[in-house]
PDB file of C-alpha atoms in Angstrom:
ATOM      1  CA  UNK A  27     -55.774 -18.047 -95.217  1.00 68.00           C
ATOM      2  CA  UNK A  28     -56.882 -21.141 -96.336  1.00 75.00           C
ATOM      3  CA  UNK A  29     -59.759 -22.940 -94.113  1.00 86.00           C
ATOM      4  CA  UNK A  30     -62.457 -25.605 -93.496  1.00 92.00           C
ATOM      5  CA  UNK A  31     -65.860 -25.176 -91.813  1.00 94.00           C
ATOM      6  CA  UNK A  32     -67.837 -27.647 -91.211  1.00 95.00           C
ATOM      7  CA  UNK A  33     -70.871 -26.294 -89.451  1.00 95.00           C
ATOM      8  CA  UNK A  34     -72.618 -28.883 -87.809  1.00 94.00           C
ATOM      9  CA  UNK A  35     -70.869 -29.993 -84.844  1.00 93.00           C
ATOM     10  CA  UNK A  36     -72.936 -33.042 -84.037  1.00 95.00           C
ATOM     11  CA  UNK A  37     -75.590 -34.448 -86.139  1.00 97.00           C
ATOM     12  CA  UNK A  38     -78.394 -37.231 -85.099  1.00 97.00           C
ATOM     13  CA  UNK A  39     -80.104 -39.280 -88.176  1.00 97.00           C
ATOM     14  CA  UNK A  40     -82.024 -42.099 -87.857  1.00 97.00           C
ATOM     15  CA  UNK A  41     -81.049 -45.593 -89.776  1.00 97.00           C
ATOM     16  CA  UNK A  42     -82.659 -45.629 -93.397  1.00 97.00           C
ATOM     17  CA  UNK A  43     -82.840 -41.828 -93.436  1.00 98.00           C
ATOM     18  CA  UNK A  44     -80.832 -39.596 -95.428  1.00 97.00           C
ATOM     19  CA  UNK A  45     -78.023 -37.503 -94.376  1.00 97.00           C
ATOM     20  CA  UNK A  46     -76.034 -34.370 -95.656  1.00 98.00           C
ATOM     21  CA  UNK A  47     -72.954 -33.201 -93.742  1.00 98.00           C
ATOM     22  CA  UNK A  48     -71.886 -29.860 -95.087  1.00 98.00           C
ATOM     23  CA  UNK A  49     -68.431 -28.403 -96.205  1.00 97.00           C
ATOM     24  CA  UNK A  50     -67.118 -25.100 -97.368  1.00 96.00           C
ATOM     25  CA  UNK A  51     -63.490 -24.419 -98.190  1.00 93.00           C
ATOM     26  CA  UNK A  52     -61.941 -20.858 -98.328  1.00 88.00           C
ATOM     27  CA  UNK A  53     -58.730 -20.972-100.794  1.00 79.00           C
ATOM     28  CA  UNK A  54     -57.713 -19.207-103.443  1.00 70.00           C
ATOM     29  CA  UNK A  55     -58.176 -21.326-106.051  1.00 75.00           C
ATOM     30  CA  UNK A  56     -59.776 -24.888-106.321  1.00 74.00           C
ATOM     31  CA  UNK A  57     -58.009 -26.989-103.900  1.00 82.00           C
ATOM     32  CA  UNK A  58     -58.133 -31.039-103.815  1.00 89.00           C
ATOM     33  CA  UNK A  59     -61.061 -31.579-101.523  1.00 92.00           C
ATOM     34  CA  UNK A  60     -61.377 -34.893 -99.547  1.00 93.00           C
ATOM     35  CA  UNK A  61     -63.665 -36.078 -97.070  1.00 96.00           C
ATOM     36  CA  UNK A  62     -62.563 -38.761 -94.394  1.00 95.00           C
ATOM     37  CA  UNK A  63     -63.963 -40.918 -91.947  1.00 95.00           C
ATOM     38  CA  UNK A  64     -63.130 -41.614 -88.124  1.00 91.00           C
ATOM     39  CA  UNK A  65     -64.649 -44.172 -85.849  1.00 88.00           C
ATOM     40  CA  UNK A  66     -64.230 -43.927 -82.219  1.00 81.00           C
ATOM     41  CA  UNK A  67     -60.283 -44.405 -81.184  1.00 76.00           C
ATOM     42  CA  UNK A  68     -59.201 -45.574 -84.402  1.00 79.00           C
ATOM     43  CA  UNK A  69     -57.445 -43.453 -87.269  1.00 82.00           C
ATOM     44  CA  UNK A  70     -58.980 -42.023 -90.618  1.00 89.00           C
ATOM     45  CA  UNK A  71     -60.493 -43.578 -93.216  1.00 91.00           C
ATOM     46  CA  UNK A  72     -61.163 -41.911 -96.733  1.00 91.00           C
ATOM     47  CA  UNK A  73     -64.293 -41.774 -97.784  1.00 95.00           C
ATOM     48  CA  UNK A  74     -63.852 -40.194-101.487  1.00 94.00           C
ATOM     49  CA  UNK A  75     -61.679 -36.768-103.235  1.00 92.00           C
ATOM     50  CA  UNK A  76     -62.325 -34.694-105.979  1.00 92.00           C
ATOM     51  CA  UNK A  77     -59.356 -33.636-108.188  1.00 87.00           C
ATOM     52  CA  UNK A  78     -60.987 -32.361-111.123  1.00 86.00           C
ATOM     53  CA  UNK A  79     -63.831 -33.127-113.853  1.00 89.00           C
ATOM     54  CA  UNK A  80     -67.090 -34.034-112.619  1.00 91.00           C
ATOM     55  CA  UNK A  81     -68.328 -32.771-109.574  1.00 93.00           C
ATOM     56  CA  UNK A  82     -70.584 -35.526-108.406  1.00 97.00           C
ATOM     57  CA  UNK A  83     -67.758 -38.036-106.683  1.00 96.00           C
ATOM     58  CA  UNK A  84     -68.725 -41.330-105.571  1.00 97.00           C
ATOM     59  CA  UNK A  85     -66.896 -43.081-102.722  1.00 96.00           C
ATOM     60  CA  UNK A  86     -66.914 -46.319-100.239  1.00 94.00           C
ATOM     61  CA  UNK A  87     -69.812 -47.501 -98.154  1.00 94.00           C
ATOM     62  CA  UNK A  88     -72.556 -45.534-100.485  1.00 96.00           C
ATOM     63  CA  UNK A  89     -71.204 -42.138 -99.723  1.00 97.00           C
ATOM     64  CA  UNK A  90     -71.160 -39.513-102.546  1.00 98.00           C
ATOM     65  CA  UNK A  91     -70.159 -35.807-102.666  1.00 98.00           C
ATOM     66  CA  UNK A  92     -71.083 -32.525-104.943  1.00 97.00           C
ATOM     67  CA  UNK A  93     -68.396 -30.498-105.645  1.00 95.00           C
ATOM     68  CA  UNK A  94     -70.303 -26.517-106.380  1.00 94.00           C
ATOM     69  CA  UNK A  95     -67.464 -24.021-106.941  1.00 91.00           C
ATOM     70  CA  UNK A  96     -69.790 -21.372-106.992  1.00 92.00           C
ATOM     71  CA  UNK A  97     -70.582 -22.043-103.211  1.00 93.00           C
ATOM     72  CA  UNK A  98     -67.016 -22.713-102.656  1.00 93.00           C
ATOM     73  CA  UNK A  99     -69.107 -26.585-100.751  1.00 95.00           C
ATOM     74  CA  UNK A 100     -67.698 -29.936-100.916  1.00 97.00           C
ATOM     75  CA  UNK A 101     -71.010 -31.211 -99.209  1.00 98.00           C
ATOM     76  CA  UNK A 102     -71.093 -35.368 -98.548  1.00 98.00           C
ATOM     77  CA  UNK A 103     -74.461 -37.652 -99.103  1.00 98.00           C
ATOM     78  CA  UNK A 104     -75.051 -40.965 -98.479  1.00 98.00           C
ATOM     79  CA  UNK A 105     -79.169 -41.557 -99.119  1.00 97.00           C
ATOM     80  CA  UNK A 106     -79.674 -43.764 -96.724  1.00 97.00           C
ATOM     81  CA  UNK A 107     -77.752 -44.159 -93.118  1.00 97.00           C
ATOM     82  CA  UNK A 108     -76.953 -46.935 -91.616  1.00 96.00           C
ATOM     83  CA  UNK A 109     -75.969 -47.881 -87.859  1.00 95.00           C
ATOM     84  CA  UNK A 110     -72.522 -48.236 -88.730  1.00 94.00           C
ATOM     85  CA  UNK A 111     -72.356 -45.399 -90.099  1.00 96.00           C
ATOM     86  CA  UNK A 112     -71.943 -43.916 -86.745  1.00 96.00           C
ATOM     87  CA  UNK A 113     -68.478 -41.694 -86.734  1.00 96.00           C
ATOM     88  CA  UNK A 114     -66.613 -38.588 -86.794  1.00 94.00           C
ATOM     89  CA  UNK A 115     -66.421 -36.920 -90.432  1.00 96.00           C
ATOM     90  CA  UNK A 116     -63.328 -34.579 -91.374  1.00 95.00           C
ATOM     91  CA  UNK A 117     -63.811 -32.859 -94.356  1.00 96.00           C
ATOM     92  CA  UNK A 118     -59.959 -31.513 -95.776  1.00 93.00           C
ATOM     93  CA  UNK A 119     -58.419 -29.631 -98.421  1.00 90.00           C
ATOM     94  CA  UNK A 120     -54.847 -30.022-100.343  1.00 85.00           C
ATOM     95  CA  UNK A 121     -53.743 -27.206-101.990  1.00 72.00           C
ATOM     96  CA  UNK A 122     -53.470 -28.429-105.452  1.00 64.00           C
ATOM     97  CA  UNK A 123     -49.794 -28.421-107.085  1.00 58.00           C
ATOM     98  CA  UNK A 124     -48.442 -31.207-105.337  1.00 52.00           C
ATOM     99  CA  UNK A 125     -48.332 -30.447-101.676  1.00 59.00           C
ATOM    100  CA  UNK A 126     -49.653 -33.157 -99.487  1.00 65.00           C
ATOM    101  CA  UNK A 127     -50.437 -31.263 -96.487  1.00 76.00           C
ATOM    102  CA  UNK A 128     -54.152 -31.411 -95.499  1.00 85.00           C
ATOM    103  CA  UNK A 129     -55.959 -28.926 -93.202  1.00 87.00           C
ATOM    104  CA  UNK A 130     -58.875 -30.398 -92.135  1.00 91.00           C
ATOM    105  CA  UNK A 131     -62.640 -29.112 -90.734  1.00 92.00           C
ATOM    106  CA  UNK A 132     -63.742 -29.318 -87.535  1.00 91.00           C
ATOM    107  CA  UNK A 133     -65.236 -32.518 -87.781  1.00 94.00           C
ATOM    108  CA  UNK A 134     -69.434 -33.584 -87.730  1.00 96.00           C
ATOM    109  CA  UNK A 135     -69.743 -36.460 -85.502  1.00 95.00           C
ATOM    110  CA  UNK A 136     -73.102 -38.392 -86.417  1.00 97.00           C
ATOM    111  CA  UNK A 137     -74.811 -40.355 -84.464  1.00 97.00           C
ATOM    112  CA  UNK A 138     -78.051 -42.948 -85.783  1.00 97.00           C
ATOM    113  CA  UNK A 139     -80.650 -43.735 -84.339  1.00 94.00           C
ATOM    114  CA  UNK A 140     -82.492 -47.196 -83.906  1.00 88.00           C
TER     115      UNK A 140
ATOM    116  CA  UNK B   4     -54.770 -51.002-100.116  1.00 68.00           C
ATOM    117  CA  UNK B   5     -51.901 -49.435 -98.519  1.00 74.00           C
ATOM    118  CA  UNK B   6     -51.400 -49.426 -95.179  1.00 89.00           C
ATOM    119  CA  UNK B   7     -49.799 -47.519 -92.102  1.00 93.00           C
ATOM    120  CA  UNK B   8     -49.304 -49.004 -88.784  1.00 94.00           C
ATOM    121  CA  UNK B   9     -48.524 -47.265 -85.818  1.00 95.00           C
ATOM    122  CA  UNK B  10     -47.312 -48.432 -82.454  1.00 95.00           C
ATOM    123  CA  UNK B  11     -48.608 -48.437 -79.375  1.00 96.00           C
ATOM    124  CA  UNK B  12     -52.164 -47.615 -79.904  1.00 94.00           C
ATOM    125  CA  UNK B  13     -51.856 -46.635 -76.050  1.00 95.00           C
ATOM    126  CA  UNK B  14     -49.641 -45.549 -73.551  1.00 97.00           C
ATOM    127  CA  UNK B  15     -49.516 -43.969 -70.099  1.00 97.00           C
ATOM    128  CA  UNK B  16     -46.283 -42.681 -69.062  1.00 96.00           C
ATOM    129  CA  UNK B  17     -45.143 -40.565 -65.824  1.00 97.00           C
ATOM    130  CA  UNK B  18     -44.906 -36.777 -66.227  1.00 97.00           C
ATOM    131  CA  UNK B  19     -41.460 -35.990 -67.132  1.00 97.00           C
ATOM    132  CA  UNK B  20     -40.524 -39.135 -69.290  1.00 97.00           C
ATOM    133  CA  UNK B  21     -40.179 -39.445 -72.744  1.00 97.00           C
ATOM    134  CA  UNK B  22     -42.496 -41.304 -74.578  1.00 97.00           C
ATOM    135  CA  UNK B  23     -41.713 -42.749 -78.282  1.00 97.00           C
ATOM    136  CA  UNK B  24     -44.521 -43.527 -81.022  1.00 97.00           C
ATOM    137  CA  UNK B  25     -43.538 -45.399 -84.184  1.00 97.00           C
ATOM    138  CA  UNK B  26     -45.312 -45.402 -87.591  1.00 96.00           C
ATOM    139  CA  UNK B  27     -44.668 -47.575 -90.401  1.00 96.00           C
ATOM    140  CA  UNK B  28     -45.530 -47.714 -93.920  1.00 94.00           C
ATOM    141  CA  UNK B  29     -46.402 -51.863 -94.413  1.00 93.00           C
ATOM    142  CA  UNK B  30     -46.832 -52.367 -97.858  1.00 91.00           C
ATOM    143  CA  UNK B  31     -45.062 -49.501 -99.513  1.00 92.00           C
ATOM    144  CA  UNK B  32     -42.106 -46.764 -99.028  1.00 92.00           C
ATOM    145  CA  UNK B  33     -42.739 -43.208 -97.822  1.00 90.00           C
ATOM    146  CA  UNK B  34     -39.972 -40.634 -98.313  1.00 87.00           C
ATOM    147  CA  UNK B  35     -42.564 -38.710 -95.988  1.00 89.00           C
ATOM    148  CA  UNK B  36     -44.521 -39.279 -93.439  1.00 93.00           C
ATOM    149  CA  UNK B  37     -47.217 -36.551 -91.702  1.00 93.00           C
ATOM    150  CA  UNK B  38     -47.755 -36.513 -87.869  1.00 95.00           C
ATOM    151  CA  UNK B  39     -50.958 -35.063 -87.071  1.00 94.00           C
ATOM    152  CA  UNK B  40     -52.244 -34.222 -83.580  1.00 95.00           C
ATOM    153  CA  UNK B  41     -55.690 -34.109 -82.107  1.00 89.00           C
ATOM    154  CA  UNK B  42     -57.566 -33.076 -78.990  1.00 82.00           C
ATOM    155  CA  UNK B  43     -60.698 -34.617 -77.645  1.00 78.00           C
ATOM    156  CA  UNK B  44     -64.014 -33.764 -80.055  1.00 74.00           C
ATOM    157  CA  UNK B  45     -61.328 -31.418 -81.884  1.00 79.00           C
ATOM    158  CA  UNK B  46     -60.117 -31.719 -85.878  1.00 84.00           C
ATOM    159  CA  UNK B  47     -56.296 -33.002 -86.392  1.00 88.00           C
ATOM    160  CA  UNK B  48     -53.836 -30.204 -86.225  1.00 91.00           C
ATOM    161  CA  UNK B  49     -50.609 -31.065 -88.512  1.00 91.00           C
ATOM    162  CA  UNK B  50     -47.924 -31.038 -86.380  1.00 94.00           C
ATOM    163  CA  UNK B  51     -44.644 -31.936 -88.453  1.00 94.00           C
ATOM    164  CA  UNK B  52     -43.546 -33.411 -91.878  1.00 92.00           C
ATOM    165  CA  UNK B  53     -41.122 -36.385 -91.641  1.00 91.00           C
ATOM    166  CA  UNK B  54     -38.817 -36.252 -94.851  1.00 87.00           C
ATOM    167  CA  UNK B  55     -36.583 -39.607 -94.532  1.00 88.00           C
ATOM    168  CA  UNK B  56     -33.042 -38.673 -94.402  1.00 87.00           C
ATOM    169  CA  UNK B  57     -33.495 -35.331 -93.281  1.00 88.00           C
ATOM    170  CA  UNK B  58     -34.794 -32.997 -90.993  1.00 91.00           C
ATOM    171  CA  UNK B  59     -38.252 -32.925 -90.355  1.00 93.00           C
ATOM    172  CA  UNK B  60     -40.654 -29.646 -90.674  1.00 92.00           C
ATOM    173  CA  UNK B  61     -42.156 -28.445 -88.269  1.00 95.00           C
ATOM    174  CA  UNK B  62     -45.754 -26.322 -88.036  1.00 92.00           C
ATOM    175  CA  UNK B  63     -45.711 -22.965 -86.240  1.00 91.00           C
ATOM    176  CA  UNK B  64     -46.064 -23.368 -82.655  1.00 93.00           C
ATOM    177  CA  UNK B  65     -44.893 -26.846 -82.699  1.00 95.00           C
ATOM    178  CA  UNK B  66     -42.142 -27.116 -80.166  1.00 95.00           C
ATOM    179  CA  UNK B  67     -39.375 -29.118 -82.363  1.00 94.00           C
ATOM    180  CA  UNK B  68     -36.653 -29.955 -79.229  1.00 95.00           C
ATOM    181  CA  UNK B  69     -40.157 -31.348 -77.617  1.00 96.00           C
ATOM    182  CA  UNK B  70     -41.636 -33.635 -79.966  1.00 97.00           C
ATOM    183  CA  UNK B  71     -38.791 -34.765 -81.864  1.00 96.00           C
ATOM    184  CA  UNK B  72     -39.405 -37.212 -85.133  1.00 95.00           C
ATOM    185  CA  UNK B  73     -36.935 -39.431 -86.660  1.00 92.00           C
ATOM    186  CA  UNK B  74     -37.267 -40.882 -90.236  1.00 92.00           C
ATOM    187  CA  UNK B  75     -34.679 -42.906 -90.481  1.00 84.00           C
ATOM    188  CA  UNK B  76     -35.915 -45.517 -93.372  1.00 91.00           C
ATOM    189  CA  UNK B  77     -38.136 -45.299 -96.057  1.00 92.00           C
ATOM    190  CA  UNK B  78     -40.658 -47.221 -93.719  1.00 94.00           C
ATOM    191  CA  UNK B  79     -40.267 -45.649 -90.300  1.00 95.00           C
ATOM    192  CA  UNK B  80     -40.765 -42.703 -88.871  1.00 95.00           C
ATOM    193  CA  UNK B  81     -40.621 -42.053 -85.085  1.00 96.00           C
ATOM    194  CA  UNK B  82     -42.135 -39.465 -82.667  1.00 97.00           C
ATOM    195  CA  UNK B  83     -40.444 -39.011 -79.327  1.00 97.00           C
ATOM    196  CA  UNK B  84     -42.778 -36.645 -76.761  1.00 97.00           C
ATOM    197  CA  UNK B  85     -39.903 -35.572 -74.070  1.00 97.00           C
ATOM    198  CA  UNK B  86     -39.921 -34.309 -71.019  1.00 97.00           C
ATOM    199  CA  UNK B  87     -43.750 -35.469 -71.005  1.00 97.00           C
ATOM    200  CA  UNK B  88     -46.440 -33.112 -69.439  1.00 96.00           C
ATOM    201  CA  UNK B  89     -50.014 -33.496 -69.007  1.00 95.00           C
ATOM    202  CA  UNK B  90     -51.134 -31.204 -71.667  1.00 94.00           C
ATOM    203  CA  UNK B  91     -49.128 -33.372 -73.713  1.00 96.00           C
ATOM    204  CA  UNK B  92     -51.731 -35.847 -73.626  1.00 95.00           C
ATOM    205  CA  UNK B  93     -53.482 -36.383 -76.910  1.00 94.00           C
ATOM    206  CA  UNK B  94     -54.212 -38.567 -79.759  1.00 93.00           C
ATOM    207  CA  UNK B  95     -51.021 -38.595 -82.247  1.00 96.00           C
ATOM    208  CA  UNK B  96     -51.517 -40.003 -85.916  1.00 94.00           C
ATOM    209  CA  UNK B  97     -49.068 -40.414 -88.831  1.00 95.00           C
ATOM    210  CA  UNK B  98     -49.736 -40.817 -92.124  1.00 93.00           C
ATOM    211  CA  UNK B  99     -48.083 -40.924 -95.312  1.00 91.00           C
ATOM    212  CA  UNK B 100     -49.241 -41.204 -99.003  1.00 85.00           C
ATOM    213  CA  UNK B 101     -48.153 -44.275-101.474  1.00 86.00           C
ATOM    214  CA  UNK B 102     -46.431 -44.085-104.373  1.00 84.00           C
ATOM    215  CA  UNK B 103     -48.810 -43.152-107.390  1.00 82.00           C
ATOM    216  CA  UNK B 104     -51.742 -41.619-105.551  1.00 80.00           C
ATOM    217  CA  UNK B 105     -52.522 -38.122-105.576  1.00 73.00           C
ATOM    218  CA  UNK B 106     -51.587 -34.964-103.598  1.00 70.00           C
ATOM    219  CA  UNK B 107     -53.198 -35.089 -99.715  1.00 74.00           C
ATOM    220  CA  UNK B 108     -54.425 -38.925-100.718  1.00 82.00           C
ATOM    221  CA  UNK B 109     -53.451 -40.029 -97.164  1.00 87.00           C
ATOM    222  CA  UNK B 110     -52.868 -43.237 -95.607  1.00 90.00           C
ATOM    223  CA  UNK B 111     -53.455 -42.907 -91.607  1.00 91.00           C
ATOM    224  CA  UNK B 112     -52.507 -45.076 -89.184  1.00 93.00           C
ATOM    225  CA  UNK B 113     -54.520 -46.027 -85.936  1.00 91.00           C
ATOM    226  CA  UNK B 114     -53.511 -43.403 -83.884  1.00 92.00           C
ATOM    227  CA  UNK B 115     -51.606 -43.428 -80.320  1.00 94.00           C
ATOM    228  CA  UNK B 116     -53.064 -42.283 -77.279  1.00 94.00           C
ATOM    229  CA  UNK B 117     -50.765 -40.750 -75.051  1.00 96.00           C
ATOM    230  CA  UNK B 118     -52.031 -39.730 -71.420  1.00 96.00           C
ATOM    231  CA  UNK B 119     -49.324 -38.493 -69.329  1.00 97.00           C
ATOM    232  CA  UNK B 120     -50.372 -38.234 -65.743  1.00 96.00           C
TER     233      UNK B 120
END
């Protein structure tokens, strides 16, 4: 069955530092991988996908993500935090072929420091 | 961008009442519409797909004569919670993808918080 783990639940940074959330997929073959954001009571946000071609992806507000098939990892950077970066993260997969359903990971809720 | 707007962001109803949440596509037409559903500190669980015209689809487990969606026009789709209970209190989201952007490239509205008491 297709999945999403993400396997930090909650992760603590402080502002300027970097930060790697983590993302691996289970699926047959490559699926569309997409990573959102969520701030507190609000809805989601998209951060960046990856369809095809290269792996490194870059997306809004400085965030980037590696696509490794070989780790079967759709892991999201962003080099250095900032307060507002505060939020849930959903990573989520689409199978490719032209379905739009998403199934979505856990979710990493960061929190930065002062 | 596109955008999808749902209404109310909030509402408390009695147990027992039905409760309806509206989502609309602003800026562009969606034959279909997702409504997702999420728990506190939990991921979104799809819970239906709201094909305009037609019946929706539901996810297994999802009780359809409960939460019963509507997508009447190519800009509005509607979920009705009936016979409201407490554990139907969550955080429902729609969202639909624009014409021209990719498979799962979703638009999401604000959410609705429902707490039934």
């Amino acid at each position: 069955a297709q999945s999403v783990t993400q396997p930090d639940i909650h992760i603590t940074v402080s502002e300027g530092a970097s930060l790697e959330l983590r993302c691996n997929y289970s699926y047959g073959a490559t699926p569309y991988l997409f990573w959102y954001v969520q701030s507190p009571g609000q809805g989601l946000q998209l951060l960046l996908k990856y369809f095809s071609g290269d792996t490194l992806v870059q997306g809004i507000k400085g965030f980037e993500a590696e696509f490794k098939r070989s780790q079967s990892s759709f892991n999201l950077r962003k080099p250095s935090v900032h307060w507002s970066d505060a939020a849930e993260y959903f990573c989520a997969v689409a199978p490719s072929g032209g379905y739009n359903k998403l199934i979505f990971g856990a979710g990493t809720r960061l929190a930065v420091h002062p | 961008g596109a955008v999808v707007s749902q209404h109310p962001s909030r509402v408390i109803c009695k147990s027992g009442t039905s409760v309806k949440i509206e989502c609309r596509s602003l800026d562009f037409q969606a034959t279909t519409m997702f409504w997702y559903r999420q728990f506190p500190k939990q991921s979104l669980m799809l819970m239906a797909t709201s094909n305009e015209g037609s019946k929706a689809t539901y996810e297994q487990g999802v009780e359809k004569d409960k939460f019963l969606i509507n997508h009447a026009s190519l800009t509005l789709s509607t979920l009705t919670v009936t016979s409201a209970h407490p554990e139907d209190s969550s955080f429902y989201i729609c969202s639909a993808r624009p014409p021209g952007h990719h498979t799962g490239e979703l638009f999401f509205g604000e959410g609705s918080r429902l707490t039934v008491l």
